[in-house]
Coordinates of C-alpha atoms in Angstrom, one line a residue:
X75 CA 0.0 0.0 0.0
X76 CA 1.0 3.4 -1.1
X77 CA 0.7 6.1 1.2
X78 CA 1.1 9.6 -0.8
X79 CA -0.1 12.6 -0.8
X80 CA -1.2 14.0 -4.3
X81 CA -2.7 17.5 -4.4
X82 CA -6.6 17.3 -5.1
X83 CA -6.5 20.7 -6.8
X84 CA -3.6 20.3 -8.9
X85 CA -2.9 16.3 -9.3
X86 CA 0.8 17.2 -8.3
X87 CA 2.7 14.3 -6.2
X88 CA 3.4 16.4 -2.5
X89 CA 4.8 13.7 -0.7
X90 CA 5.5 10.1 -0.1
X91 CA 6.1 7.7 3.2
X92 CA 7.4 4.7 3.4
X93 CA 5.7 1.2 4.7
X94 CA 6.3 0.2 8.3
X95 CA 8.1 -2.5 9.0
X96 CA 7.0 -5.5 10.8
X97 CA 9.6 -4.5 13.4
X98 CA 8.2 -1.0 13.7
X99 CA 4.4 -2.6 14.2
X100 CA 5.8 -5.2 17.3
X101 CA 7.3 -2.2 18.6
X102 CA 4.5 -0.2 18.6
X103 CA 2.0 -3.1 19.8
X104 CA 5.1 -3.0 23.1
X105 CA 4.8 0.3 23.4
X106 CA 1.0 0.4 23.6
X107 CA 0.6 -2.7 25.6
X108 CA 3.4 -1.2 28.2
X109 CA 1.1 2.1 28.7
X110 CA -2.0 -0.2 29.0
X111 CA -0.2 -1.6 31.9
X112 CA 1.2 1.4 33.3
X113 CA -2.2 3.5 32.4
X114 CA -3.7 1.4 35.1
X115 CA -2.1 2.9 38.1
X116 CA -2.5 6.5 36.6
X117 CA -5.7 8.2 37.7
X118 CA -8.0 9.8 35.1
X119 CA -7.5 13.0 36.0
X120 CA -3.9 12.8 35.0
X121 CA -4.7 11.7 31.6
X122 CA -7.6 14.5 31.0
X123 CA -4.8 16.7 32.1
X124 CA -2.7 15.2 29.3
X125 CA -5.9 15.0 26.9
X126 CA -6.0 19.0 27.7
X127 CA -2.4 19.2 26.4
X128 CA -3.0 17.8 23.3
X129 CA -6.5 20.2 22.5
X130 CA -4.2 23.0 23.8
X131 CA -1.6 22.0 21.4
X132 CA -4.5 21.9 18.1
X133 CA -5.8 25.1 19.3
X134 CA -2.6 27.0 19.1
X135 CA -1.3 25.7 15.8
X136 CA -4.5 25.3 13.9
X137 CA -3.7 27.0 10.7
X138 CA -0.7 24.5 11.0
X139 CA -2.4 21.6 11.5
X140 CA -5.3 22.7 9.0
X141 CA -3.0 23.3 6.0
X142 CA -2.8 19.3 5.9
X143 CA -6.1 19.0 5.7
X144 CA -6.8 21.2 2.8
X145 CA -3.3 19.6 0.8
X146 CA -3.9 16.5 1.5
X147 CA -7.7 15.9 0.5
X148 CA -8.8 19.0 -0.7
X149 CA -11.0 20.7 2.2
X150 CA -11.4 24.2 2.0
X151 CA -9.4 25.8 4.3
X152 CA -12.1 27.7 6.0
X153 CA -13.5 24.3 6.6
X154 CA -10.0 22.6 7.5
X155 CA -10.3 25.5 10.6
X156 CA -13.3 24.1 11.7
X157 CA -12.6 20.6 11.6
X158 CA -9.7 21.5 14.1
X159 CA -11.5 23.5 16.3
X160 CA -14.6 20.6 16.2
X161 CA -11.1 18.1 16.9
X162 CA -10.3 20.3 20.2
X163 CA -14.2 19.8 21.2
X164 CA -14.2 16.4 21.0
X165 CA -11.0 16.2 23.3
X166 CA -12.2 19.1 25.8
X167 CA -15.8 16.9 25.8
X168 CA -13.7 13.9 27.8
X169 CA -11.6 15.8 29.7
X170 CA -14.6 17.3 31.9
X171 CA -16.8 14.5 31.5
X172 CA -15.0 10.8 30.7
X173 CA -14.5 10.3 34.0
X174 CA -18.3 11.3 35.0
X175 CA -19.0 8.4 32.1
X176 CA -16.8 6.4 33.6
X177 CA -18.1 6.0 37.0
X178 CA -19.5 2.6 39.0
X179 CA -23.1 2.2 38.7
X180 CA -25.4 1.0 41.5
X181 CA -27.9 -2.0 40.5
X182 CA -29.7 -4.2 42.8
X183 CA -30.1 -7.8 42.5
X184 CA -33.8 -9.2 42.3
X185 CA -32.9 -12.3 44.2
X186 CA -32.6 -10.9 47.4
X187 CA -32.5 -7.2 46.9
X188 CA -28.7 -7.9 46.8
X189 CA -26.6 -5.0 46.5
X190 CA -24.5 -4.8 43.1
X191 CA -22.4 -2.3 41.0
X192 CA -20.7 -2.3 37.5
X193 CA -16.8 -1.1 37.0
X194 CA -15.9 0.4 33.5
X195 CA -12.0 -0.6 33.1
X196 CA -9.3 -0.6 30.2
X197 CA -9.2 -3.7 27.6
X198 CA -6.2 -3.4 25.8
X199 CA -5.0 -1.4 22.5
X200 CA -7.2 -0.7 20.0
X201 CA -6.4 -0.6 16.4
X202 CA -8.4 2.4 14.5
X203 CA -8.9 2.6 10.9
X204 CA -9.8 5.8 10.0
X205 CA -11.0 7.5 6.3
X206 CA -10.1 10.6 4.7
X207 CA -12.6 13.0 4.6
X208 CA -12.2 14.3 8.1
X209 CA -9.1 13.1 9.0
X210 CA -8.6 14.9 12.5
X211 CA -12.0 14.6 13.8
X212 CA -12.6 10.8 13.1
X213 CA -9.5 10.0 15.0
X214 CA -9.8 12.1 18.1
X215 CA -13.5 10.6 18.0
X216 CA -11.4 7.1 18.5
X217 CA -8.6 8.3 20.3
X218 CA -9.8 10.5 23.1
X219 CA -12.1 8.2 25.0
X220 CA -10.3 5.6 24.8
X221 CA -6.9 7.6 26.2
X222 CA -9.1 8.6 29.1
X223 CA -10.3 5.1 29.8
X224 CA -6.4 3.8 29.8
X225 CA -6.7 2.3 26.1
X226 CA -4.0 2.7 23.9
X227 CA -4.8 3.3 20.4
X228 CA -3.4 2.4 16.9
X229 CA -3.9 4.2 13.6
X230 CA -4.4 2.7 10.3
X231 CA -5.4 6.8 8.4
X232 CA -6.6 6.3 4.9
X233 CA -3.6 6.5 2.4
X234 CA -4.2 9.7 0.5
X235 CA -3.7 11.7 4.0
X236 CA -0.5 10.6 5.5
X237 CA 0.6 13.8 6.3
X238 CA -2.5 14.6 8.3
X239 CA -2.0 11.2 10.1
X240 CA 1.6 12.1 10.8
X241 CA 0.4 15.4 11.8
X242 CA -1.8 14.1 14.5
X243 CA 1.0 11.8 15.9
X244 CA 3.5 15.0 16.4
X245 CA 0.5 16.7 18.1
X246 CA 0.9 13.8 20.9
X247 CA 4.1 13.7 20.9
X248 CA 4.2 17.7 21.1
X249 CA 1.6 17.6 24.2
X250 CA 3.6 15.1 26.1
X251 CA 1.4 12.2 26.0
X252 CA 3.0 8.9 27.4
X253 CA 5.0 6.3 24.9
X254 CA 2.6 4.1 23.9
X255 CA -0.5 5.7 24.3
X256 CA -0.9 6.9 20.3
X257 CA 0.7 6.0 17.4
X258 CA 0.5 6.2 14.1
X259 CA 1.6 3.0 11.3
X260 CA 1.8 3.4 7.8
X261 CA 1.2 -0.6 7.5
X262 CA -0.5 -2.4 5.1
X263 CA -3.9 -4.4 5.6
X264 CA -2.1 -7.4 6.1
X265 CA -0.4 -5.6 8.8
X266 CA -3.6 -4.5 10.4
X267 CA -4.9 -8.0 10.3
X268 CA -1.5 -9.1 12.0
X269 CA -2.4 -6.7 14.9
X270 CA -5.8 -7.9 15.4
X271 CA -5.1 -11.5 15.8
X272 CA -2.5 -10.0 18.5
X273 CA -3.8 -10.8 22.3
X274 CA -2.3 -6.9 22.6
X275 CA -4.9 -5.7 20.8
X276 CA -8.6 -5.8 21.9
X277 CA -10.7 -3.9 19.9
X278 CA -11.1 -2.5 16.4
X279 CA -12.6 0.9 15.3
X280 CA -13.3 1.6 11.7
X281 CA -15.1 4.3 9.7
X282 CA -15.0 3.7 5.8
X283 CA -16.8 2.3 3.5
X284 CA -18.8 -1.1 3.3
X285 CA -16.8 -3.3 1.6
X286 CA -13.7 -1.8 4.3
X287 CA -16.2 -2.5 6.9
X288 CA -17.0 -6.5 6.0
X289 CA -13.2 -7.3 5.8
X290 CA -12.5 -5.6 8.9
X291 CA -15.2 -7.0 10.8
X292 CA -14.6 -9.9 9.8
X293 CA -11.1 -10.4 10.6
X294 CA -12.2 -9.1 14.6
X295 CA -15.2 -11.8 14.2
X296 CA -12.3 -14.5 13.4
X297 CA -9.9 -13.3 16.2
X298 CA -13.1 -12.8 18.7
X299 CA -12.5 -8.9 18.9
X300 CA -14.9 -6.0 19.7
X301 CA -15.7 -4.1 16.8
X302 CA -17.3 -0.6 16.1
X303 CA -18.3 0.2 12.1
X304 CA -19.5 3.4 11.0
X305 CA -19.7 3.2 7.3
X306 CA -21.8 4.7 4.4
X307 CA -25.2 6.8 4.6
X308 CA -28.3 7.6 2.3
X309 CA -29.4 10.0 4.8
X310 CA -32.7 12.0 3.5
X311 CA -33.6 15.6 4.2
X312 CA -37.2 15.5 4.9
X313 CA -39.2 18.8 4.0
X314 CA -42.7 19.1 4.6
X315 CA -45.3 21.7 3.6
X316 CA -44.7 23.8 6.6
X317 CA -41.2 23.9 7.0
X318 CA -39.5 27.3 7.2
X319 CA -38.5 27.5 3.4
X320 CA -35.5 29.8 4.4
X321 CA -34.5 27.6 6.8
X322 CA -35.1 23.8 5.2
X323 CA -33.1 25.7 2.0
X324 CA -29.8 26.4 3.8
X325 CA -30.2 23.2 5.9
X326 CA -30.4 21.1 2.7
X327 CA -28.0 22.6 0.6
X328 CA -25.5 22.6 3.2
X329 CA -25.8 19.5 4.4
X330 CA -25.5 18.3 0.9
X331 CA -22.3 20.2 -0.5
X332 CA -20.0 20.5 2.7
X333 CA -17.2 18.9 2.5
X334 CA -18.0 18.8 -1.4
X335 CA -20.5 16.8 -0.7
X336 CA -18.1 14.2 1.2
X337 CA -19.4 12.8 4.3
X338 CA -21.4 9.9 5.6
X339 CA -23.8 11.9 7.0
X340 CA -24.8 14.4 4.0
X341 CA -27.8 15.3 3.0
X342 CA -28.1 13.0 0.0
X343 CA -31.7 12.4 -0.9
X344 CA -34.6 15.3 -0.3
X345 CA -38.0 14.1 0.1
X346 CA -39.8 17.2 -0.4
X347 CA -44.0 17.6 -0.1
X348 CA -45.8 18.5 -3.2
X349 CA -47.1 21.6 -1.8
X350 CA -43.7 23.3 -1.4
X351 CA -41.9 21.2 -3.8
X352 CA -41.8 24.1 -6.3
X353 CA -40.7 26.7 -4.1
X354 CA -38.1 24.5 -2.6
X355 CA -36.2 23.5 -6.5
X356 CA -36.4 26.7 -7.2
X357 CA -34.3 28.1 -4.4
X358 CA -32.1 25.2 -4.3
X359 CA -30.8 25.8 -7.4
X360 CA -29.6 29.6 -6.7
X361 CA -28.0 28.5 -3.8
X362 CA -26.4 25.6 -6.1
X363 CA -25.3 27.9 -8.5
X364 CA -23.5 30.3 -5.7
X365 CA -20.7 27.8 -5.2
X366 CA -18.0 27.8 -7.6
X367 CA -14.9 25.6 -8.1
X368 CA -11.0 27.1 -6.9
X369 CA -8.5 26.6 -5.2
X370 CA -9.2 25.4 -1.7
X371 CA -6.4 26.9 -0.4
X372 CA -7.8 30.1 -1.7
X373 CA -10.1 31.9 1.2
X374 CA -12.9 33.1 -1.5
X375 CA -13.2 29.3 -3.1
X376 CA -16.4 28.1 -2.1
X377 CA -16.8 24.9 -3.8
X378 CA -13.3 22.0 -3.1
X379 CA -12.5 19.4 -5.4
X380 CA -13.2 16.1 -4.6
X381 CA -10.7 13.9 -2.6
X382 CA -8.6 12.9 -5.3
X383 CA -8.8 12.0 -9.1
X384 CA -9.9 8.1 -8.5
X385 CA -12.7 9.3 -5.9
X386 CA -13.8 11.7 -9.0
X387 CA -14.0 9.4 -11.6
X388 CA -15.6 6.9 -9.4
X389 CA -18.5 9.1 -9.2
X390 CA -18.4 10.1 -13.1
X391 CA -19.0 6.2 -13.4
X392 CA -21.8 6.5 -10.8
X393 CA -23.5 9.4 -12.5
X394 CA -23.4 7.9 -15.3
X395 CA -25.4 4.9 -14.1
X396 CA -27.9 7.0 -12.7
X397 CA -28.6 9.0 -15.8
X398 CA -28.5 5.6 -17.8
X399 CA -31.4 4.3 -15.2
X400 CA -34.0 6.4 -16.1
X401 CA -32.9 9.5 -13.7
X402 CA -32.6 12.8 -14.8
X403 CA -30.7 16.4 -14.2
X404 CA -32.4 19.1 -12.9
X405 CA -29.8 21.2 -12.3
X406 CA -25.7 21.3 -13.1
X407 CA -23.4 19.8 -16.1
X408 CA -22.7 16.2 -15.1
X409 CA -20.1 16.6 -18.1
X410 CA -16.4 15.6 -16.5
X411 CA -14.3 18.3 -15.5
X412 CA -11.6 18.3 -17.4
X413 CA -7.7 18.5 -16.0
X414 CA -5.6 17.2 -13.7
X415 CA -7.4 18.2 -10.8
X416 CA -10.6 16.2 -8.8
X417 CA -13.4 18.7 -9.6
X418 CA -16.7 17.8 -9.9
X419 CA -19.6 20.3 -10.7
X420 CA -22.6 19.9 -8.2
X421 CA -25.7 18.4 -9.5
X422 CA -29.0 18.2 -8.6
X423 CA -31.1 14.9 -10.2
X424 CA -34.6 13.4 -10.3
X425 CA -36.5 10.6 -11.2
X426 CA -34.7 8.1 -9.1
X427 CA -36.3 5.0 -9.0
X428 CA -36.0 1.4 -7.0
X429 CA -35.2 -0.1 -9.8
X430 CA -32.2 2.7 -10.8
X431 CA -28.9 0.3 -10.4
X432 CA -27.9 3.3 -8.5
X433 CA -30.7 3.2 -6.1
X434 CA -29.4 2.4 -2.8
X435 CA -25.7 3.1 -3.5
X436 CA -24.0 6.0 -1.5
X437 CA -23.2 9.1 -3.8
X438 CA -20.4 10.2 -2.1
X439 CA -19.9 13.8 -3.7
X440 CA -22.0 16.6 -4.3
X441 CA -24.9 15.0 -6.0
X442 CA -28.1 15.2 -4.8
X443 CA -31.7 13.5 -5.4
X444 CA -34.4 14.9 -5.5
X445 CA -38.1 13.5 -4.3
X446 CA -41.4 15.0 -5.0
X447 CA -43.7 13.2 -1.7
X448 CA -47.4 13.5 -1.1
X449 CA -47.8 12.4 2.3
X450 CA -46.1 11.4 5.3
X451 CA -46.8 7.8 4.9
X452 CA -44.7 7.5 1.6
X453 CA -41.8 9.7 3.2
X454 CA -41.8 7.0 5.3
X455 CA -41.6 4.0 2.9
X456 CA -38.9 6.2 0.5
X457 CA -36.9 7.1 3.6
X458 CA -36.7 3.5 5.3
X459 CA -36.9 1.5 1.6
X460 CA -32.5 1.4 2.1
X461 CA -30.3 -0.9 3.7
X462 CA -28.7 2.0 5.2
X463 CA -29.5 3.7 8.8
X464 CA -27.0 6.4 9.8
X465 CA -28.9 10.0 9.5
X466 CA -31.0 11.9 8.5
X467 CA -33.1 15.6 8.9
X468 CA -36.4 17.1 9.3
X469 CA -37.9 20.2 8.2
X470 CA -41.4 21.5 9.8
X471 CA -42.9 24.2 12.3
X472 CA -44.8 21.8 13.9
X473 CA -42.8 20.0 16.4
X474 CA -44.3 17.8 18.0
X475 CA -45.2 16.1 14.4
X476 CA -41.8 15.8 13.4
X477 CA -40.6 14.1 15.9
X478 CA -43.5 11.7 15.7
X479 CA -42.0 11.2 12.2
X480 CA -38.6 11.1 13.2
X481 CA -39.5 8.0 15.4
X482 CA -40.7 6.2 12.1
X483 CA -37.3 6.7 10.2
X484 CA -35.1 3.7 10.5
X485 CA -31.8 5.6 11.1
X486 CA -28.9 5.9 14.0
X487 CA -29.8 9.5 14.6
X488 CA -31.8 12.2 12.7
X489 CA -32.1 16.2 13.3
X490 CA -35.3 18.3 13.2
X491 CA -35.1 22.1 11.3
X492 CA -31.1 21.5 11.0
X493 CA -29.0 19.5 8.9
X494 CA -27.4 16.5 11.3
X495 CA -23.7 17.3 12.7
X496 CA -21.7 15.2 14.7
X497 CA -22.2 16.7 18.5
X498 CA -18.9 15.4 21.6
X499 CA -22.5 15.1 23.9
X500 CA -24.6 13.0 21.9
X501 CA -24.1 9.4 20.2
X502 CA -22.3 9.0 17.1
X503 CA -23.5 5.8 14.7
X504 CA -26.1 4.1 12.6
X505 CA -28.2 0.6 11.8
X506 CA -28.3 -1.7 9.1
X507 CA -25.7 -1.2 6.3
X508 CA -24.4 2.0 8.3
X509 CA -23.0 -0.1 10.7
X510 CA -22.9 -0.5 14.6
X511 CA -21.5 0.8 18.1
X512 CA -21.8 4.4 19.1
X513 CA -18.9 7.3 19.0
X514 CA -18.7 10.1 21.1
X515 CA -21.2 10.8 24.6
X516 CA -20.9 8.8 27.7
X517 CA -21.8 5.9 25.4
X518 CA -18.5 6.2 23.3
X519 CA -15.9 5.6 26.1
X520 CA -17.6 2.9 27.2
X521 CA -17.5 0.8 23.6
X522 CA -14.1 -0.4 24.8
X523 CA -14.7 -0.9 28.1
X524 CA -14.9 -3.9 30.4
X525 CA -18.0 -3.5 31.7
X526 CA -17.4 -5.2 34.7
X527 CA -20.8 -6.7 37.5
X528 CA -19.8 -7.0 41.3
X529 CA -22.2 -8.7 43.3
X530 CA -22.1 -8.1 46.7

């Protein structure tokens, strides 16, 4: 495996890192078991102190450590800022509260009315394989509950953004965290399979894509591991006839073309009620037609290139099923950008159909589907006919009806008058095809945990 960085905007070769050795991985699977062992004398407090260090240390230098983002996979760099600063809020979230999360719980035996409590406790080091398109963010996600908890973590980043996974490594090593307690591995899967048959390792963290997620899992399943998978989304943005228009507008367009249109949890099929459908296509397309393509370095680009060229043709290919299925383009070229860099023009499309071969495949780019809905009972068939779970959104001034109708959408999480953003506070994850566990809250630290019952 090849781990280079080659600039999105330009298709010009940045940098390259060699493999690690297999000496290098027993090394590190040493190092980690050694602060697993030693973490276990060390209070929390003193590793939320650390944890602190390391925020502290992304706060100071985040034009620094943004830079990579934007170089590496093409994120504007007014976006790259606030991925560190959402990277400093997931740390600063377990510093003042893992060890709240973390505390023994009283239960009380039936049998008796016996007196019983449960222990949360360190397992071993976990080996986190993490994608490109937020590079910071899904790591500290892994990497600071489980360094509060006394688990050592190991990172498998997605190839394209080594530097950005080197980046985060210096940040430890800058904040003074322990030997052992992060590191990074440019290894190949054969590698990570390695570690996860190792009795040092306990646990296995990916986000990625689906077919990522079934060879992962599977190799934990084999070596009897605990898992986590968050993987791919079809997440629909729900707008009924008396949504805010102003409001479901933004919300939607957003949540569709942030990131370029590159995250799990984007806004990738509207569902929109016949009585406001009109008004709705009609302002999504001005607000389509206000982002244009640059450089992402630039602070006035407002629309990125894709991740690189392969994840751009990729989607050409995909469009180009849709179209072929009976679908249609509402708004935007779908004609290939031409040049050496990953651009992709934002498109707006219609007339999807169960039977499209693109149906239930993730569109991960700035595409989006559109849906004209009567009533609420077929949002709900359109919204749950997927074998994916992870998000979704709601738009409507009634309350108290959308979150009757949020209860009816099969998904891990969904957001009412606001497009759906990963929050330290609340759980992280999906169902179905979107995969299982939970990041981030009280229930994120504890996905690693021994949860341990004393009776008595």
């Amino acid at each position: 495996m090849s781990y280079r960085v080659v600039s999105p905007y330009n298709g010009k070769l940045i940098k390259e890192f060699p493999a690690a050795t297999d000496a290098e991985v027993e090394q590190t699977l040493t190092n980690a078991n050694n602060f697993y062992q030693q973490a276990k004398g060390q209070s929390i407090e003193q590793r939320a102190e650390q944890l602190s260090a390391l925020a502290d240390e992304f706060t100071k230098r985040t034009d620094y450590y943004a830079k990579f983002l934007t170089t590496n996979m093409g994120k504007l760099i007014s976006e790259a800022r606030g991925e560190v600063k959402k990277t400093v809020a997931f740390a600063r979230y377990y510093v003042d509260k893992g060890a709240a999360a973390l505390e023994d719980q009283d239960y009380t035996a039936m049998a008796g009315g016996r007196k019983a409590h449960l222990e949360f406790s360190s397992i071993g080091a976990i080996v986190a394989v993490e994608p490109w398109n937020f590079p910071y963010t899904q790591v500290m996600r892994v990497f600071a509950p489980n360094f509060i908890l006394g688990n050592p973590v190991i990172l498998k980043h997605a190839s394209i953004v080594p530097e950005c996974a080197q980046a985060f490594d210096e940040a430890c090593q800058a904040a003074g965290l322990p030997t052992g307690a992060f590191k990074n591995l440019f290894v190949t899967y054969d590698q990570v399979n390695q570690m996860i048959s190792d009795p040092r390792v306990q646990g296995v963290a990916l986000t990625g894509s689906g077919k990522a997620g079934k060879l992962i899992a599977a190799e934990a399943g084999h070596n009897l591991k605990k898992s986590t998978m968050e993987l791919g989304g079809t997440d629909v943005c729900i707008v009924l006839n008396d949504a805010d228009l102003k409001k479901a507008v933004a919300g939607a367009v957003s949540g569709r073309l942030r990131n370029s249109g590159q995250a799990c949890t984007s806004a990738k099929r509207y569902l929109v009620q016949s009585g406001i459908y009109d008004e709705f296509l009609t302002a999504i397309k001005k607000e389509f037609a206000k982002y244009q393509l640059g450089d992402p370095l630039n602070e006035k680009t407002t629309f990125a290139p894709l991740s690189s060229k392969s994840a751009q043709q990729h989607l050409q290919e995909q469009v180009k099923a849709v179209l072929a299925g009976g679908a249609k383009v509402l708004w935007g070229d779908p004609t290939p950008v031409e040049g050496p860099g990953a651009f992709f023009n934002p498109l707006i499309i219609s007339g999807m159909t169960y039977d499209n071969p693109m149906y239930d495949h993730e569109l991960f780019g700035p595409v989006a589907q559109l849906y004209r809905v009567d009533d609420e009972k077929q949002i709900v068939e359109l919204a749950n006919h997927s074998n994916y779970g992870l998000g979704g959104a709601i738009y409507s001034e009634d309350l108290n009806n959308a979150r009757k109708l949020a209860s009816k959408i099969e998904t891990g999480q969904i957001a009412v008058n606001q497009p759906l953003s990963s929050l330290p506070e609340l759980p992280f994850g999906g169902i179905k095809k979107s995969g299982y566990g939970r990041e981030l809250s009280n229930l994120g630290i504890r996905e690693f945990a021994n949860t341990k019952t004393v009776l008595g």
